[in-house]
């Protein structure tokens, strides 16, 4: 296997034409925002405000729940209306801080640029990143300060920025690379300092050549020696293990992390957030969201205050079409179908996709014909067909032996299955049961 690619993978329809040429627009502030304590991997945050409290834009309303956790901040100024369970994109109600918007956007602090931010020591940079509530904005939402704190015995030589955005329909990262090019490179510069990495690479799929050109031009102007590499379009190029394989030809070991092979991977949107946190003391209170699909009247790329209900967001895009049938947070391959439009935009919301009834119609499952297409395309080298059968027979020990926990849930197996077996759902359930057993045993 040569560089610039990875084993397996698929080529689903890209469907990015709806929004790839649309500049990012600011989304109006909603009448109220809902800030859940669960917006990242790790320990939930803890509310530190009560009903009736007055808060300002950027003010902390939740504190970190531990090291692998980050605080949450008010994305509008106003009055805390409630601290209670509210609908969440995960499908389970989550404790949330509800803020009635006073429409003033009164800032909590001075968020202007500090010119000497690169002189800060590494410890202070990490502190600012955690205090700003920064998590991976590619969708995984892992706390960024944790990724930037490898153990002393894990030397990092390469920092990779992920600009692949391989998920169909989504264009938020594409627009960021075109419109906030310098912030991305400055954020990368900060993370290079924190990790001590000598090599910086930005990986971009070849369907975004304009973004690659913009980054190369700006990097030359700023005299930043980063490599901007265009990669063949293939899903799931944006998964960090696949991106590392394609860019530097290294394999993350089973059960391991990129830091085990000297790499740290961050999303381009995260780089912007890191720059604003470190150079401007600005917390994460908004993110770019692609609102798209045949079921929404005016697809857009919007800069959205966190906590904005999906219902309000969709209204800013002309509302739903008459045949809209399914709303997904994220893209069609790894997104989460929504049961309530009152769930809010959270830090991991890269897109909101609306499908029509025809597009969302379920496909009738038939018997597996053992074609092995799912095995051919699995980017992790797993055997999805076998895993699916083992899960159906509840053979959890064997499921574990077949490395179910290595599955990245990209959905490639289900996409190519001619029998329309929803393999990724079966495997997700298998992972859940294996993790349950491990917790019980410990």
Coordinates of C-alpha atoms in Angstrom, one line a residue:
X1 CA 0.0 0.0 0.0
X2 CA 1.5 3.3 -1.1
X3 CA 1.2 6.7 0.6
X4 CA -1.8 9.0 0.0
X5 CA -4.3 6.3 0.4
X6 CA -5.5 3.6 2.9
X7 CA -6.9 0.1 2.6
X8 CA -10.6 -0.3 1.9
X9 CA -13.0 2.6 1.7
X10 CA -15.9 3.5 -0.6
X11 CA -17.0 6.3 -2.9
X12 CA -20.5 7.4 -2.0
X13 CA -22.2 10.3 -3.9
X14 CA -20.6 13.5 -2.6
X15 CA -23.7 15.7 -2.8
X16 CA -21.6 18.8 -1.7
X17 CA -22.9 20.9 -4.6
X18 CA -25.8 22.3 -2.5
X19 CA -23.6 24.4 -0.2
X20 CA -19.9 24.2 -1.3
X21 CA -20.0 27.6 -3.0
X22 CA -22.1 29.3 -0.3
X23 CA -20.1 31.6 2.1
X24 CA -20.6 31.2 5.8
X25 CA -23.4 33.4 7.1
X26 CA -24.0 34.4 10.7
X27 CA -27.1 32.7 12.1
X28 CA -29.4 35.1 14.0
X29 CA -29.4 34.5 17.8
X30 CA -32.5 32.5 18.9
X31 CA -34.9 33.7 21.6
X32 CA -33.3 31.1 24.0
X33 CA -30.4 28.7 23.9
X34 CA -30.1 25.3 25.5
X35 CA -26.6 24.4 26.8
X36 CA -26.3 20.7 27.6
X37 CA -23.7 19.5 30.1
X38 CA -22.9 16.6 27.6
X39 CA -21.2 18.0 24.5
X40 CA -18.0 16.0 24.5
X41 CA -16.4 12.7 25.2
X42 CA -15.4 12.2 28.8
X43 CA -17.0 13.4 32.1
X44 CA -20.0 15.7 31.7
X45 CA -19.6 19.3 32.7
X46 CA -21.3 20.5 35.9
X47 CA -23.7 23.5 36.0
X48 CA -22.4 26.5 38.1
X49 CA -25.4 28.8 37.6
X50 CA -29.0 28.7 38.9
X51 CA -32.4 29.8 37.6
X52 CA -32.6 33.6 37.6
X53 CA -28.9 34.3 37.2
X54 CA -27.8 37.0 34.7
X55 CA -25.1 35.8 32.3
X56 CA -23.0 37.4 29.6
X57 CA -21.8 36.1 26.3
X58 CA -18.9 33.8 26.8
X59 CA -19.4 33.5 30.6
X60 CA -18.9 29.9 32.0
X61 CA -22.2 28.3 32.9
X62 CA -20.8 24.8 33.5
X63 CA -17.4 23.8 34.9
X64 CA -15.2 20.8 33.8
X65 CA -16.2 17.5 35.3
X66 CA -12.6 16.3 35.4
X67 CA -9.4 16.2 33.3
X68 CA -11.1 14.6 30.4
X69 CA -13.8 17.3 30.3
X70 CA -14.3 20.9 29.4
X71 CA -16.5 23.8 30.6
X72 CA -19.5 25.2 28.7
X73 CA -20.2 28.9 28.2
X74 CA -23.2 31.1 27.5
X75 CA -23.6 31.6 23.8
X76 CA -25.9 34.7 24.3
X77 CA -26.3 37.2 27.2
X78 CA -29.5 37.0 29.2
X79 CA -31.2 35.3 32.1
X80 CA -30.9 31.6 33.1
X81 CA -34.5 30.4 32.7
X82 CA -34.0 26.8 33.9
X83 CA -31.4 24.1 34.7
X84 CA -33.3 21.0 33.8
X85 CA -33.4 18.0 31.4
X86 CA -34.0 19.0 27.8
X87 CA -33.9 17.1 24.5
X88 CA -30.4 16.3 23.3
X89 CA -29.1 15.1 19.8
X90 CA -28.2 11.8 21.3
X91 CA -31.9 11.0 21.8
X92 CA -31.7 10.9 25.6
X93 CA -32.7 14.1 27.6
X94 CA -29.7 15.7 29.2
X95 CA -29.3 18.2 32.0
X96 CA -29.0 21.6 30.4
X97 CA -28.8 25.3 31.2
X98 CA -31.5 27.3 29.4
X99 CA -30.8 30.9 28.8
X100 CA -33.4 33.5 27.7
X101 CA -31.6 35.8 25.2
X102 CA -31.8 39.5 26.0
X103 CA -30.6 40.3 22.5
X104 CA -27.7 42.4 23.7
X105 CA -24.8 40.0 23.3
X106 CA -23.0 41.7 26.2
X107 CA -19.5 40.2 26.4
X108 CA -18.2 38.5 29.5
X109 CA -14.6 39.7 28.9
X110 CA -12.3 41.5 26.5
X111 CA -11.9 39.1 23.6
X112 CA -9.4 41.3 21.6
X113 CA -6.2 40.0 20.2
X114 CA -3.1 39.6 22.4
X115 CA -0.2 40.2 20.0
X116 CA 2.4 38.3 22.1
X117 CA 0.3 35.1 22.5
X118 CA 3.0 32.9 21.0
X119 CA 5.3 33.9 23.9
X120 CA 3.0 32.1 26.3
X121 CA 4.4 28.9 27.9
X122 CA 2.9 25.6 26.9
X123 CA 1.2 25.1 30.3
X124 CA -0.7 28.4 30.0
X125 CA -1.7 27.6 26.4
X126 CA -3.2 24.2 27.4
X127 CA -5.0 25.9 30.3
X128 CA -6.5 28.5 27.9
X129 CA -7.6 25.7 25.5
X130 CA -9.4 23.8 28.3
X131 CA -10.9 26.9 29.9
X132 CA -12.3 27.9 26.5
X133 CA -14.1 24.5 26.3
X134 CA -12.4 23.5 23.1
X135 CA -13.1 20.0 21.7
X136 CA -12.6 18.3 18.4
X137 CA -15.0 20.0 16.0
X138 CA -14.9 17.3 13.3
X139 CA -17.6 15.5 15.2
X140 CA -15.8 13.3 17.7
X141 CA -15.8 16.1 20.3
X142 CA -12.8 14.8 22.3
X143 CA -11.3 17.5 24.6
X144 CA -8.5 19.2 22.7
X145 CA -6.3 19.9 25.7
X146 CA -6.1 16.1 26.4
X147 CA -5.0 15.3 22.9
X148 CA -2.4 18.0 23.3
X149 CA -1.1 16.5 26.6
X150 CA 0.7 13.3 25.5
X151 CA 2.6 11.4 28.2
X152 CA 6.3 12.1 28.5
X153 CA 7.2 8.8 26.8
X154 CA 5.0 9.6 23.7
X155 CA 7.1 11.9 21.6
X156 CA 5.1 13.7 18.9
X157 CA 6.9 14.4 15.7
X158 CA 4.0 15.1 13.4
X159 CA 0.9 17.3 13.8
X160 CA -1.8 16.6 11.2
X161 CA -4.7 19.0 10.5
X162 CA -7.7 17.2 9.1
X163 CA -9.3 19.1 6.2
X164 CA -10.6 15.9 4.4
X165 CA -14.3 16.4 5.2
X166 CA -15.1 13.2 3.5
X167 CA -18.7 12.9 4.8
X168 CA -21.1 13.5 1.9
X169 CA -23.1 16.8 1.9
X170 CA -21.0 18.6 4.6
X171 CA -19.0 21.7 3.5
X172 CA -18.4 23.6 6.8
X173 CA -14.7 22.7 6.9
X174 CA -14.3 23.5 3.2
X175 CA -15.7 27.0 3.7
X176 CA -13.6 27.5 6.8
X177 CA -10.5 26.7 4.9
X178 CA -11.4 29.3 2.3
X179 CA -12.7 32.0 4.6
X180 CA -10.6 31.7 7.8
X181 CA -7.4 30.5 6.3
X182 CA -5.0 32.4 8.5
X183 CA -6.8 31.5 11.7
X184 CA -6.4 27.8 10.8
X185 CA -2.6 28.2 10.1
X186 CA -2.2 30.3 13.3
X187 CA -4.0 27.6 15.3
X188 CA -1.8 25.0 13.8
X189 CA 1.3 27.0 14.8
X190 CA 0.1 27.1 18.4
X191 CA -0.5 23.3 18.4
X192 CA 2.9 22.7 16.9
X193 CA 4.4 24.6 19.8
X194 CA 2.4 22.7 22.4
X195 CA 3.2 19.2 21.0
X196 CA 6.8 19.9 20.0
X197 CA 6.0 18.4 16.6
X198 CA 8.6 19.2 13.9
X199 CA 6.4 18.4 10.9
X200 CA 3.0 19.9 10.2
X201 CA 0.7 18.5 7.5
X202 CA -2.8 19.5 6.4
X203 CA -4.7 16.7 4.5
X204 CA -7.4 17.8 2.1
X205 CA -9.3 15.7 -0.4
X206 CA -8.9 16.7 -4.1
X207 CA -12.5 17.9 -4.4
X208 CA -11.4 21.0 -2.4
X209 CA -8.4 22.1 -4.5
X210 CA -9.4 25.8 -4.0
X211 CA -9.0 25.3 -0.2
X212 CA -5.6 23.7 -0.7
X213 CA -4.5 26.5 -2.9
X214 CA -5.7 29.1 -0.4
X215 CA -3.8 27.4 2.5
X216 CA -0.6 27.1 0.4
X217 CA -0.7 30.8 -0.5
X218 CA -1.4 32.0 3.0
X219 CA 1.2 29.6 4.5
X220 CA 3.8 31.0 2.1
X221 CA 2.9 34.6 3.1
X222 CA 3.2 33.8 6.8
X223 CA 6.4 31.8 6.2
X224 CA 4.9 28.7 7.9
X225 CA 6.6 25.6 6.5
X226 CA 3.6 23.3 6.6
X227 CA 2.8 20.7 3.9
X228 CA -0.6 21.0 2.3
X229 CA -1.4 17.6 0.7
X230 CA -4.3 16.8 -1.5
X231 CA -5.6 13.2 -1.3
X232 CA -7.7 11.1 -3.6
X233 CA -11.4 11.4 -2.7
X234 CA -12.3 8.3 -0.7
X235 CA -14.5 7.7 2.4
X236 CA -13.6 7.6 5.3
X237 CA -10.5 9.6 4.5
X238 CA -11.3 11.9 7.5
X239 CA -11.0 9.2 10.1
X240 CA -7.8 9.9 11.9
X241 CA -6.3 6.4 11.5
X242 CA -7.0 6.4 7.8
X243 CA -5.7 10.0 7.4
X244 CA -2.4 9.1 9.2
X245 CA -2.0 6.0 6.9
X246 CA -2.6 8.1 3.8
X247 CA -0.3 11.0 4.8
X248 CA 2.7 9.4 6.6
X249 CA 2.2 5.7 5.9
X250 CA 2.0 4.7 9.6
X251 CA -0.5 2.4 11.2
X252 CA -2.1 3.0 14.6
X253 CA -1.9 -0.3 16.4
X254 CA -5.2 -2.1 17.4
X255 CA -6.5 -0.5 20.5
X256 CA -3.8 2.2 20.3
X257 CA -3.9 6.0 19.7
X258 CA -2.2 8.2 17.1
X259 CA 0.3 9.4 19.8
X260 CA 1.6 5.8 20.0
X261 CA 3.1 6.4 16.5
X262 CA 4.2 10.0 17.1
X263 CA 1.1 11.7 15.6
X264 CA -1.6 14.1 16.8
X265 CA -4.6 14.8 14.5
X266 CA -6.8 17.8 14.9
X267 CA -9.7 19.2 12.7
X268 CA -9.3 22.5 10.9
X269 CA -12.3 23.9 12.8
X270 CA -10.6 23.0 16.0
X271 CA -7.5 24.9 14.9
X272 CA -9.6 28.1 14.5
X273 CA -11.1 27.6 17.9
X274 CA -7.6 27.0 19.4
X275 CA -6.4 30.3 17.9
X276 CA -9.3 32.3 19.2
X277 CA -8.9 30.7 22.7
X278 CA -5.2 31.3 23.0
X279 CA -4.7 34.6 21.1
X280 CA -8.1 36.2 22.1
X281 CA -9.2 34.4 25.3
X282 CA -12.4 33.7 23.4
X283 CA -14.4 30.6 24.5
X284 CA -16.2 28.3 22.1
X285 CA -19.7 29.7 21.9
X286 CA -20.5 29.2 18.2
X287 CA -19.5 26.9 15.3
X288 CA -20.1 26.5 11.6
X289 CA -22.9 24.2 10.6
X290 CA -23.9 23.0 7.2
X291 CA -27.6 22.8 6.9
X292 CA -28.4 20.9 3.7
X293 CA -30.3 18.2 1.9
X294 CA -33.3 17.9 -0.4
X295 CA -35.7 18.3 2.5
X296 CA -34.6 21.9 3.4
X297 CA -35.7 24.8 1.3
X298 CA -32.5 27.0 1.4
X299 CA -29.3 25.0 2.2
X300 CA -26.7 27.2 3.9
X301 CA -23.4 27.2 5.8
X302 CA -24.1 29.1 9.0
X303 CA -22.1 30.3 12.0
X304 CA -24.5 29.2 14.8
X305 CA -24.6 30.0 18.5
X306 CA -24.2 26.8 20.5
X307 CA -27.5 25.8 22.1
X308 CA -29.6 26.9 19.1
X309 CA -32.6 24.6 18.7
X310 CA -32.6 22.7 15.4
X311 CA -36.2 24.0 14.8
X312 CA -34.9 27.6 14.9
X313 CA -31.9 26.7 12.7
X314 CA -34.1 25.2 10.1
X315 CA -36.4 28.2 10.1
X316 CA -33.4 30.3 9.1
X317 CA -33.0 28.1 6.0
X318 CA -36.6 28.6 4.8
X319 CA -38.0 25.6 6.7
X320 CA -38.6 22.0 5.6
X321 CA -40.1 21.0 2.3
X322 CA -43.4 19.2 2.2
X323 CA -41.8 15.8 1.6
X324 CA -39.1 16.2 4.3
X325 CA -39.0 13.0 6.3
X326 CA -35.8 12.6 8.2
X327 CA -33.4 15.0 10.0
X328 CA -29.9 13.9 10.8
X329 CA -27.3 15.6 12.9
X330 CA -24.1 15.2 10.9
X331 CA -23.8 13.5 7.5
X332 CA -25.6 10.4 6.0
X333 CA -22.8 8.0 6.9
X334 CA -22.1 8.7 10.5
X335 CA -24.8 11.1 11.5
X336 CA -27.5 10.6 14.2
X337 CA -31.2 10.6 13.2
X338 CA -33.2 13.1 15.3
X339 CA -36.4 12.4 17.1
X340 CA -37.0 16.0 18.3
X341 CA -36.2 19.3 16.5
X342 CA -36.0 20.9 20.0
X343 CA -32.6 19.3 20.4
X344 CA -29.8 22.0 20.2
X345 CA -26.7 22.5 18.2
X346 CA -23.8 21.3 20.3
X347 CA -20.0 21.4 19.8
X348 CA -20.0 18.3 17.7
X349 CA -22.7 19.4 15.3
X350 CA -20.9 19.8 11.9
X351 CA -24.1 19.6 9.9
X352 CA -27.9 19.1 9.9
X353 CA -29.1 17.0 6.9
X354 CA -32.7 16.7 5.9
X355 CA -33.8 13.8 3.7
X356 CA -37.0 13.4 1.8
X357 CA -39.4 10.5 2.3
X358 CA -38.1 8.9 -0.9
X359 CA -34.4 9.3 0.1
X360 CA -35.1 8.1 3.7
X361 CA -37.2 5.0 2.7
X362 CA -35.9 1.9 4.5
X363 CA -34.5 -0.9 2.3
X364 CA -35.9 -4.4 2.8
X365 CA -33.2 -6.7 4.3
X366 CA -32.6 -10.0 2.6
X367 CA -30.3 -13.0 3.2
X368 CA -26.5 -12.5 3.2
X369 CA -25.1 -14.0 0.0
X370 CA -21.5 -14.1 1.4
X371 CA -20.2 -11.7 -1.4
X372 CA -17.6 -10.3 1.1
X373 CA -18.0 -6.8 -0.3
X374 CA -18.2 -5.6 3.4
X375 CA -14.8 -7.2 4.1
X376 CA -13.3 -5.6 1.0
X377 CA -14.2 -2.1 2.0
X378 CA -13.7 -2.2 5.7
X379 CA -10.9 0.4 6.4
X380 CA -10.0 -1.3 9.6
X381 CA -9.6 -4.8 8.1
X382 CA -12.5 -6.3 10.0
X383 CA -15.0 -8.9 9.0
X384 CA -18.4 -7.1 9.3
X385 CA -20.4 -10.0 7.9
X386 CA -19.0 -12.4 10.6
X387 CA -19.4 -9.8 13.3
X388 CA -23.0 -9.2 12.4
X389 CA -23.8 -12.9 12.6
X390 CA -22.0 -13.3 15.9
X391 CA -24.0 -10.3 17.3
X392 CA -27.2 -11.9 16.2
X393 CA -26.3 -15.1 18.1
X394 CA -25.1 -13.1 21.1
X395 CA -21.7 -14.7 21.1
X396 CA -20.1 -11.7 22.9
X397 CA -16.7 -13.3 23.7
X398 CA -16.2 -14.2 20.1
X399 CA -17.4 -10.8 19.0
X400 CA -14.6 -9.4 21.1
X401 CA -12.0 -11.8 19.7
X402 CA -13.0 -10.5 16.2
X403 CA -11.8 -7.0 17.3
X404 CA -15.3 -5.4 17.3
X405 CA -13.9 -2.5 19.4
X406 CA -11.6 -1.5 16.5
X407 CA -14.7 -0.6 14.4
X408 CA -14.8 3.1 13.7
X409 CA -18.5 2.9 12.7
X410 CA -18.0 4.6 9.3
X411 CA -20.9 2.6 7.8
X412 CA -18.9 1.5 4.7
X413 CA -20.0 -2.1 5.2
X414 CA -23.7 -1.3 5.3
X415 CA -23.4 1.0 2.3
X416 CA -22.1 -1.7 0.0
X417 CA -24.2 -4.6 1.3
X418 CA -26.4 -5.9 -1.5
X419 CA -28.6 -7.6 1.0
X420 CA -29.2 -4.3 2.8
X421 CA -28.2 -5.7 6.1
X422 CA -27.5 -2.8 8.5
X423 CA -24.2 -4.2 9.6
X424 CA -23.0 -1.0 11.3
X425 CA -26.0 -1.1 13.7
X426 CA -25.3 -4.7 14.6
X427 CA -21.7 -3.9 15.2
X428 CA -22.5 -0.9 17.3
X429 CA -24.7 -3.0 19.5
X430 CA -21.9 -5.6 19.7
X431 CA -19.5 -3.0 20.9
X432 CA -22.0 -1.8 23.5
X433 CA -22.4 -5.3 24.9
X434 CA -18.7 -6.0 24.9
X435 CA -18.0 -2.7 26.8
X436 CA -20.8 -3.5 29.2
X437 CA -19.2 -6.9 30.0
X438 CA -15.8 -5.3 30.4
X439 CA -17.1 -2.8 32.9
X440 CA -19.0 -5.5 34.8
X441 CA -15.8 -7.7 35.0
X442 CA -13.7 -4.8 36.3

